[in-house]
């Protein structure tokens, strides 16, 4: 256990007690905007020398903490003051909740002696925040703050990780208590997710092995749960030992390197070859994936009657809307290791028998690349999005991180960008898929991985939402590169309007802006790219910049018919007259 070394036992206020617990937890950078309720906490952070950065919008603070947590698997920390500060956290907290990201958030609340007397900024924030987090802890006594902080870390990192919110009334934060050194400790295993692992039942493993051992065309479908369990090496061992190709969701990208010969890329709404392999598979092994709308092309992708094995840490996700033949309830890494061990005697035979099947993968992938080549190597102006993504493939080193904002930034990079190593080298905010994540998420990732190139890809609409955080990125020394996909539109919406209504567009156009010039005015480096031949050089210059953030303003196609990497199946369903919820 991390114990209270150098904790000044004795009388201290609640803010100092919280800060001492965060010091013991060795948390990374924190993000927030102070108010009177949490002033003792801020003062204690200053006295203890902990890193905390003023954010320009609390939602972006939660996004930055979320990305930090994804890179490190350690809880991100953010805060907001009473009322609007607390409610501004909601979108970021729900992103973390849906994505399973460990986080500890602190919200100041009103003085209990004056609550519900029309206190300034007071609202029903506990009711608003409770469904946005894994657990909300209302702290009623200053003396219990260390205990509640311990619980927050334990809940945030146990099972499926998630955000925990400490709601701290003003009088609890400002109040004083005589603490002892024994009050200040925190179990070290709760500081990293997953804090405690559970294994699937052995009889379920045996049933899964029986299906996998006789399958001729098995396929692994992996989601973000592989990253949450740090199960990348376990996944690769199973795939390689038994000859099983791996398809991934956007959240699961990097579970195995995209350049690995067993990787078949993204599956779901957009796909290279994975959807075709799903259709021809005789056994599907789903790992750490909720099989949501995008992954299943609105629940229509999975072939009927094909045996499905589902390994997940959340029992109720198994069989939620897809028939599961074998349920493996447990940690992804532990379950994958158990499967590998149980299949060890059959592994050599399985690899031999699947040689022809595995030989299909490079042939299919080469055909896809040949068909996609006109877009990947496009010289058209404005720039084709596929050419921009290919530039990332050309320039980004293996130990780098791409952060993809919501909307088409994630869909394009999810389909085309190739990670070159296993791990969290690609982050997309698929928990809630809010636009606006790119810049603050990139900032959190850059602070989590100093020295590694970090490139955030965002649309101009998403960049507009968090533009003020360029100032934050400068101030906190996050030398990331932000690629603004500039199509002077809310591109995803405009593309959907085009698919459904032709050239009738409503509230989807933006004013043409020069974001490179804006970045320069904010003290950052700005590079505007209009020629596809300049894409690779601009990206290389951005990741080589060590003194300040770089904004690369890439002028991409204005044609709504070319804004998406493929046809969105929702628009097709509606145009066919199908009933869609």
XYZ file of C-alpha atoms in Angstrom:
581
model
C 0.000 0.000 0.000
C 1.033 3.567 -0.648
C 1.129 4.946 2.874
C 1.134 8.387 4.386
C 4.852 9.141 4.244
C 5.491 12.812 4.965
C 1.804 13.491 5.549
C 1.622 16.290 8.118
C -0.706 14.612 10.595
C -2.766 17.003 12.625
C -5.343 19.631 11.927
C -5.965 20.375 8.282
C -8.843 21.385 6.077
C -10.682 19.110 3.701
C -9.036 20.545 0.607
C -5.604 19.695 1.992
C -6.751 16.169 2.871
C -7.913 15.579 -0.719
C -4.668 16.940 -2.119
C -2.615 14.717 0.202
C -4.484 11.659 -1.081
C -3.857 12.671 -4.686
C -0.175 13.119 -3.855
C -0.063 9.601 -2.450
C -1.802 8.339 -5.589
C 0.937 9.981 -7.690
C -1.676 11.334 -10.068
C -0.717 12.977 -13.324
C -1.722 16.450 -14.421
C -5.159 17.612 -13.267
C -7.508 19.879 -15.177
C -10.137 22.231 -13.816
C -11.443 25.699 -13.138
C -11.588 26.816 -9.535
C -14.314 28.473 -7.492
C -14.801 29.425 -3.893
C -16.038 25.982 -2.852
C -12.723 24.294 -3.753
C -10.266 27.095 -2.916
C -8.631 25.153 -0.032
C -8.059 22.257 -2.437
C -6.395 24.560 -4.977
C -4.260 26.151 -2.276
C -3.124 22.714 -1.102
C -2.204 21.700 -4.656
C -0.012 24.798 -4.816
C 1.651 24.053 -1.479
C 2.311 20.420 -2.421
C 3.594 21.245 -5.906
C 1.075 19.027 -7.696
C 0.445 19.702 -11.368
C -2.940 21.280 -12.009
C -3.855 23.252 -15.104
C -6.556 25.856 -15.476
C -8.816 24.796 -18.323
C -10.956 27.148 -20.407
C -13.989 24.857 -20.314
C -14.606 22.051 -17.837
C -15.830 19.691 -20.546
C -12.409 19.933 -22.155
C -10.795 19.263 -18.779
C -12.721 16.002 -18.572
C -11.711 15.139 -22.156
C -8.037 15.807 -21.366
C -8.223 13.662 -18.222
C -9.951 10.912 -20.221
C -7.192 10.801 -22.840
C -4.499 10.861 -20.149
C -6.162 7.831 -18.545
C -6.391 5.930 -21.843
C -2.685 6.322 -22.485
C -1.584 5.416 -18.947
C -4.448 3.199 -17.640
C -4.217 5.366 -14.506
C -7.198 7.481 -13.423
C -7.344 10.930 -14.955
C -8.326 13.726 -12.574
C -10.464 16.778 -13.260
C -12.630 19.154 -11.270
C -15.382 21.737 -11.523
C -16.886 24.195 -9.132
C -20.486 24.510 -7.980
C -23.239 24.660 -10.619
C -22.042 25.418 -14.155
C -18.577 24.021 -13.443
C -20.078 20.725 -12.338
C -22.669 20.529 -15.113
C -20.041 21.337 -17.762
C -18.332 18.071 -16.798
C -21.282 15.936 -17.878
C -20.361 15.276 -21.525
C -16.787 14.328 -20.674
C -17.885 12.103 -17.808
C -20.387 10.224 -19.979
C -17.662 9.718 -22.587
C -15.522 8.092 -19.908
C -18.451 6.088 -18.520
C -19.392 4.640 -21.896
C -15.767 4.027 -22.875
C -14.745 2.473 -19.547
C -12.063 5.044 -18.776
C -10.879 5.358 -15.156
C -11.326 8.881 -13.817
C -11.731 10.720 -10.528
C -13.641 13.988 -10.778
C -14.212 16.470 -7.969
C -17.144 18.872 -7.896
C -17.584 21.619 -5.339
C -21.083 21.983 -3.924
C -22.965 24.511 -1.831
C -22.454 25.092 1.897
C -24.882 22.708 3.579
C -26.067 25.319 6.080
C -27.290 27.450 3.173
C -28.327 24.847 0.593
C -31.621 25.469 -1.194
C -31.762 29.135 -0.172
C -31.122 30.225 -3.762
C -27.365 30.048 -3.340
C -25.496 31.549 -6.289
C -24.970 28.943 -9.049
C -26.709 26.225 -7.029
C -28.559 23.526 -8.946
C -29.520 19.872 -8.573
C -26.030 18.859 -9.647
C -25.996 15.549 -7.782
C -29.122 14.463 -9.658
C -27.608 15.644 -12.943
C -24.218 14.015 -12.423
C -25.225 10.687 -10.875
C -26.197 8.921 -14.147
C -23.064 10.313 -15.836
C -20.636 8.359 -13.635
C -19.944 4.850 -12.419
C -20.462 6.047 -8.856
C -21.204 9.430 -7.268
C -19.872 9.876 -3.733
C -21.386 12.695 -1.724
C -18.970 13.568 1.107
C -20.762 14.719 4.241
C -17.868 14.862 6.752
C -14.425 16.401 6.381
C -13.011 13.533 8.401
C -14.115 11.002 5.772
C -12.441 12.645 2.766
C -9.399 10.296 2.730
C -11.701 7.276 2.981
C -13.932 8.520 0.168
C -10.934 9.321 -2.010
C -9.697 5.735 -1.512
C -13.076 4.451 -2.564
C -13.095 6.686 -5.637
C -9.852 5.141 -6.925
C -10.987 1.618 -6.054
C -14.260 1.985 -7.962
C -12.669 3.824 -10.901
C -10.193 1.008 -11.586
C -12.147 -2.132 -10.613
C -14.043 -4.354 -13.050
C -14.936 -2.261 -16.056
C -13.221 1.048 -15.228
C -15.120 4.309 -15.219
C -15.420 7.809 -13.785
C -16.199 8.435 -10.115
C -17.339 11.833 -8.896
C -16.717 13.223 -5.423
C -19.343 15.843 -4.593
C -17.761 18.025 -1.881
C -19.846 20.703 -0.130
C -18.150 23.998 0.596
C -18.169 23.508 4.357
C -16.658 20.004 4.004
C -13.799 21.318 1.831
C -13.174 24.386 4.047
C -13.849 22.502 7.283
C -11.017 21.217 9.490
C -10.326 17.930 11.224
C -7.538 16.416 13.332
C -6.196 13.731 10.994
C -3.700 11.031 11.891
C -0.994 9.684 9.598
C -2.907 6.390 9.487
C -5.788 8.153 7.725
C -3.646 8.614 4.637
C -3.033 5.456 2.640
C -4.244 4.084 -0.662
C -3.918 0.497 -1.996
C -1.374 0.617 -4.784
C -3.257 -1.866 -6.961
C -6.201 0.557 -7.194
C -4.064 3.174 -8.946
C -3.954 1.339 -12.295
C -6.741 -0.313 -14.268
C -7.608 -3.103 -14.119
C -6.989 -3.093 -10.388
C -8.222 -6.636 -9.805
C -8.781 -9.330 -12.414
C -11.441 -12.008 -12.617
C -11.146 -15.136 -14.791
C -13.890 -16.833 -16.809
C -15.226 -20.115 -15.456
C -13.179 -23.121 -16.582
C -16.194 -25.016 -17.913
C -17.004 -22.032 -20.131
C -13.377 -21.965 -21.330
C -13.667 -25.647 -22.210
C -16.829 -25.046 -24.282
C -15.167 -22.140 -26.085
C -12.083 -24.246 -26.815
C -14.246 -26.991 -28.315
C -15.728 -24.492 -30.793
C -12.398 -22.862 -31.639
C -10.598 -26.199 -32.049
C -12.915 -27.345 -34.823
C -13.361 -23.985 -36.563
C -11.876 -23.653 -40.044
C -12.406 -19.890 -40.390
C -12.434 -18.361 -36.878
C -12.203 -14.608 -36.427
C -11.387 -12.418 -33.432
C -13.505 -9.259 -33.073
C -11.885 -6.975 -30.527
C -12.942 -3.724 -28.904
C -11.569 -1.219 -26.438
C -11.787 -3.724 -23.598
C -8.488 -5.228 -24.765
C -6.795 -1.894 -24.033
C -8.628 -1.483 -20.731
C -7.272 -4.835 -19.547
C -3.787 -4.208 -21.008
C -4.428 -7.389 -22.948
C -2.586 -6.607 -26.182
C 0.185 -9.182 -25.639
C -2.330 -11.841 -24.580
C -4.371 -11.193 -27.724
C -1.343 -11.504 -29.970
C -0.294 -14.771 -28.307
C -3.691 -16.361 -28.972
C -3.940 -15.048 -32.526
C -0.440 -16.186 -33.493
C -0.424 -19.522 -31.695
C -3.756 -20.669 -33.168
C -3.819 -18.778 -36.462
C -6.836 -16.517 -35.851
C -7.161 -13.214 -37.751
C -8.066 -10.090 -35.769
C -10.613 -7.402 -36.693
C -11.085 -4.350 -34.507
C -13.499 -1.561 -33.695
C -12.304 2.056 -33.610
C -11.807 1.722 -29.842
C -9.979 -1.565 -30.348
C -7.533 -0.259 -32.961
C -4.012 -1.029 -31.798
C -5.002 -4.128 -29.824
C -2.722 -5.756 -32.355
C -0.597 -3.654 -34.688
C -2.527 -2.787 -37.843
C 0.589 -3.789 -39.780
C 0.602 -7.293 -38.246
C -0.121 -9.983 -40.868
C -3.110 -11.240 -38.831
C -4.763 -7.819 -38.645
C -7.722 -7.456 -41.011
C -8.606 -3.906 -39.973
C -11.788 -2.180 -38.969
C -15.126 -3.959 -39.001
C -18.627 -2.535 -38.890
C -20.012 0.530 -40.643
C -16.763 0.934 -42.577
C -14.487 -1.976 -43.424
C -11.583 -2.993 -45.587
C -11.907 -6.786 -45.695
C -13.164 -7.602 -42.194
C -16.893 -7.558 -42.949
C -16.427 -10.086 -45.737
C -14.455 -12.343 -43.396
C -17.213 -12.066 -40.788
C -19.769 -13.187 -43.372
C -17.656 -16.256 -44.209
C -16.590 -17.122 -40.658
C -17.604 -20.326 -38.878
C -16.747 -19.080 -35.349
C -16.564 -15.561 -33.939
C -14.645 -14.760 -30.770
C -15.664 -11.322 -29.465
C -13.352 -9.762 -26.864
C -13.991 -6.566 -24.914
C -16.540 -5.292 -27.415
C -20.157 -4.263 -26.818
C -21.171 -4.990 -30.438
C -22.908 -1.648 -30.712
C -24.546 0.050 -33.667
C -21.426 1.030 -35.611
C -19.577 -2.246 -35.007
C -22.548 -4.267 -36.298
C -23.789 -1.952 -39.077
C -26.880 -1.237 -37.039
C -27.147 -4.789 -35.707
C -27.285 -6.430 -39.153
C -23.673 -7.556 -39.679
C -23.322 -10.723 -37.625
C -24.277 -13.862 -39.615
C -27.107 -15.931 -38.204
C -26.296 -19.365 -36.838
C -22.535 -18.842 -36.587
C -21.228 -19.808 -33.130
C -20.253 -16.743 -31.103
C -18.002 -16.706 -28.045
C -18.117 -13.448 -26.092
C -15.479 -12.499 -23.507
C -16.296 -9.391 -21.488
C -15.798 -7.991 -17.991
C -19.413 -6.753 -17.901
C -21.686 -9.778 -17.700
C -24.792 -7.992 -18.911
C -23.111 -6.979 -22.183
C -22.861 -10.647 -23.171
C -25.853 -11.658 -25.254
C -27.395 -8.217 -24.900
C -28.766 -8.200 -28.438
C -26.768 -10.914 -30.190
C -27.130 -14.614 -29.480
C -24.047 -15.860 -27.655
C -23.209 -19.559 -27.662
C -20.485 -19.358 -24.989
C -20.298 -16.558 -22.410
C -16.879 -15.874 -20.915
C -17.316 -13.457 -18.042
C -13.998 -12.031 -16.933
C -10.986 -9.893 -17.653
C -9.965 -9.823 -21.313
C -6.254 -10.481 -20.770
C -6.893 -13.282 -18.268
C -9.517 -14.896 -20.494
C -7.294 -14.731 -23.580
C -4.425 -16.327 -21.671
C -6.731 -19.100 -20.449
C -7.880 -19.803 -24.003
C -4.297 -19.879 -25.275
C -3.265 -22.311 -22.551
C -6.261 -24.580 -23.148
C -5.587 -24.644 -26.912
C -1.852 -25.222 -26.582
C -1.973 -28.926 -27.518
C -3.982 -28.161 -30.668
C -2.154 -24.973 -31.680
C 0.299 -26.433 -34.201
C -2.443 -28.471 -35.889
C -4.741 -25.439 -36.076
C -2.071 -23.265 -37.675
C -1.429 -25.956 -40.305
C -5.109 -26.465 -41.085
C -5.715 -22.721 -41.403
C -2.823 -21.950 -43.752
C -5.059 -21.508 -46.794
C -7.468 -19.347 -44.798
C -4.667 -17.129 -43.489
C -3.158 -16.887 -46.980
C -6.328 -15.120 -48.111
C -5.634 -12.124 -45.877
C -2.665 -10.534 -47.699
C -4.364 -11.189 -51.047
C -7.608 -9.546 -49.946
C -5.746 -6.657 -48.315
C -3.640 -6.074 -51.425
C -6.797 -5.940 -53.512
C -8.337 -3.420 -51.119
C -5.227 -1.245 -51.281
C -5.250 -1.403 -55.062
C -8.886 -0.312 -55.150
C -8.284 2.424 -52.565
C -5.036 3.623 -54.158
C -6.601 6.402 -56.271
C -7.862 8.012 -53.064
C -4.837 7.182 -50.900
C -2.476 8.715 -53.471
C -4.887 11.366 -54.727
C -3.472 14.595 -56.156
C -6.853 16.342 -56.278
C -7.443 19.740 -54.747
C -9.031 20.389 -52.313
C -7.294 17.468 -50.634
C -8.930 14.056 -50.408
C -9.328 12.841 -46.809
C -7.830 9.481 -47.731
C -4.663 11.277 -48.880
C -4.435 13.018 -45.511
C -4.785 9.679 -43.690
C -2.141 8.143 -45.931
C 0.125 11.019 -44.942
C -0.266 9.963 -41.318
C 0.691 6.415 -42.338
C 3.759 7.740 -44.125
C 4.995 10.009 -41.346
C 3.919 8.738 -37.920
C 6.524 6.565 -36.142
C 5.528 3.381 -34.330
C 5.716 4.937 -30.860
C 3.320 7.785 -31.574
C -0.309 8.522 -30.779
C -3.135 9.677 -33.030
C -6.173 11.163 -31.282
C -9.275 11.221 -33.464
C -12.171 13.563 -32.742
C -15.784 12.453 -33.108
C -17.468 12.354 -36.509
C -15.666 11.691 -39.748
C -12.200 12.351 -38.259
C -12.605 9.044 -36.415
C -14.287 7.212 -39.282
C -11.600 8.103 -41.831
C -8.637 7.456 -39.549
C -10.306 4.384 -38.066
C -10.535 2.859 -41.526
C -7.284 4.003 -43.110
C -4.724 4.881 -40.430
C -2.395 1.998 -39.504
C -0.877 1.674 -36.060
C 2.595 0.176 -36.295
C 2.774 -1.282 -32.779
C 0.339 -2.799 -30.303
C -0.924 -0.474 -27.592
C -2.860 2.765 -27.166
C -1.411 4.426 -30.235
C -4.851 5.461 -31.471
C -7.527 7.129 -29.353
C -11.047 7.885 -30.553
C -13.780 9.178 -28.262
C -16.269 6.472 -29.126
C -17.934 6.376 -25.702
C -20.184 9.294 -26.607
C -18.572 10.291 -29.919
C -18.857 13.980 -29.113
C -17.070 16.350 -31.439
C -14.684 18.698 -29.689
C -12.542 15.932 -28.142
C -9.590 16.272 -30.528
C -7.608 19.208 -29.115
C -8.147 18.560 -25.373
C -7.782 14.810 -25.899
C -4.537 15.391 -27.758
C -3.362 17.633 -24.936
C -4.073 14.937 -22.329
C -2.327 12.296 -24.450
C 0.722 14.516 -24.964
C 1.054 15.104 -21.222
C 0.665 11.362 -20.618
C 3.399 10.450 -23.108
C 6.028 13.186 -23.088
C 8.510 12.740 -25.891
C 6.147 10.754 -28.099
C 4.685 12.448 -31.169
C 0.971 13.140 -30.648
C -1.271 14.220 -33.508
C -4.901 15.145 -32.900
C -7.181 15.004 -35.949
C -10.297 17.150 -35.691
C -12.829 18.750 -37.978
C -13.150 22.508 -38.149
C -16.458 22.248 -36.279
C -14.867 20.228 -33.489
C -11.861 22.543 -33.366
C -14.146 25.556 -32.999
C -15.618 24.000 -29.852
C -12.296 23.883 -28.030
C -10.218 26.534 -29.776
C -9.491 28.258 -26.465
C -7.571 25.217 -25.270
C -4.716 26.120 -27.608
C -3.868 28.639 -24.903
C -4.007 25.843 -22.323
C -1.796 23.596 -24.453
C 0.807 26.362 -24.718
C 0.688 27.058 -20.997
C 1.029 23.425 -19.920
C 3.760 22.571 -22.421
C 1.791 20.020 -24.440
C 3.655 20.112 -27.735
C 1.065 18.307 -29.781
C 0.155 18.706 -33.429
C -3.480 19.449 -34.248
C -4.634 18.623 -37.774
C -7.749 20.621 -38.603
C -9.724 18.955 -41.368
C -11.041 22.150 -42.907
C -14.070 21.636 -45.130
C -15.958 24.763 -44.002
C -18.812 22.580 -42.784
C -20.138 20.332 -40.104
C -18.941 17.646 -42.470
C -20.588 14.532 -41.110
C -23.991 16.199 -40.896
C -23.670 17.744 -44.344
C -22.655 14.394 -45.841
C -25.711 12.720 -44.294
C -27.993 15.497 -45.536
C -26.506 15.027 -48.999
C -27.088 11.272 -48.885
C -30.717 11.656 -47.831
C -31.910 14.901 -49.441
C -29.529 15.662 -52.274
C -28.331 19.252 -52.293
C -30.614 20.532 -49.539
C -28.443 21.565 -46.601
C -29.558 23.166 -43.382
C -27.301 24.526 -40.612
C -24.290 22.527 -41.725
C -22.052 25.174 -43.315
C -19.312 27.137 -41.565
C -17.497 30.324 -42.499
C -14.214 29.694 -44.289
C -11.428 30.225 -41.729
C -7.632 30.190 -41.830
C -6.865 28.198 -38.684
C -3.114 28.374 -39.272
C -3.284 32.160 -39.062
C -5.420 31.956 -35.920
C -2.892 29.582 -34.351
C -0.039 31.978 -35.097
C -1.958 34.789 -33.412
C -2.283 32.564 -30.335
C 1.470 31.986 -30.174
C 1.405 28.533 -31.764
C 2.892 27.369 -35.031
C 0.457 27.431 -37.942
C 0.812 25.599 -41.257
C -1.848 25.823 -43.961
C -1.892 22.991 -46.486
C -3.783 23.221 -49.784
C -1.540 21.028 -51.938
C -1.654 17.247 -51.290
C 2.058 17.062 -52.060
C 2.683 19.182 -48.942
C 0.765 16.942 -46.508
C 3.642 14.681 -45.441
C 6.079 17.554 -44.991
C 3.637 19.521 -42.876
C 3.015 16.532 -40.609
C 6.753 15.922 -40.243
C 7.309 19.580 -39.380
C 4.526 19.489 -36.816
C 5.828 16.476 -34.903
C 9.372 17.879 -35.017
C 8.270 21.115 -33.291
C 9.412 21.021 -29.658
C 8.632 24.505 -28.339
C 4.915 25.005 -28.937
C 1.765 23.351 -30.276
C 1.355 23.198 -34.050
C -1.902 23.597 -35.968
C -1.947 22.171 -39.502
C -4.931 23.589 -41.369
C -5.655 21.099 -44.172
C -8.104 22.280 -46.814
C -10.040 19.146 -47.784
C -12.843 18.420 -50.220
C -15.980 20.551 -50.068
C -18.010 17.917 -51.927
C -20.501 16.397 -49.426
C -20.652 13.265 -51.555
C -16.949 12.650 -50.866
C -16.799 13.581 -47.170
C -17.303 10.062 -45.789
C -15.128 6.985 -46.398
C -18.149 4.967 -47.544
C -21.927 4.862 -47.547
C -23.521 5.331 -44.138
C -25.954 2.434 -43.813
C -28.455 4.505 -41.802
C -29.120 6.805 -44.732
C -29.461 3.807 -47.049
C -32.003 2.174 -44.722
C -34.119 5.291 -44.526
C -34.023 5.910 -48.268
C -35.167 2.336 -48.802
C -38.127 3.051 -46.581
C -37.004 0.763 -43.771
C -38.233 1.650 -40.337
C -35.333 2.904 -38.249
C -35.580 3.677 -34.546
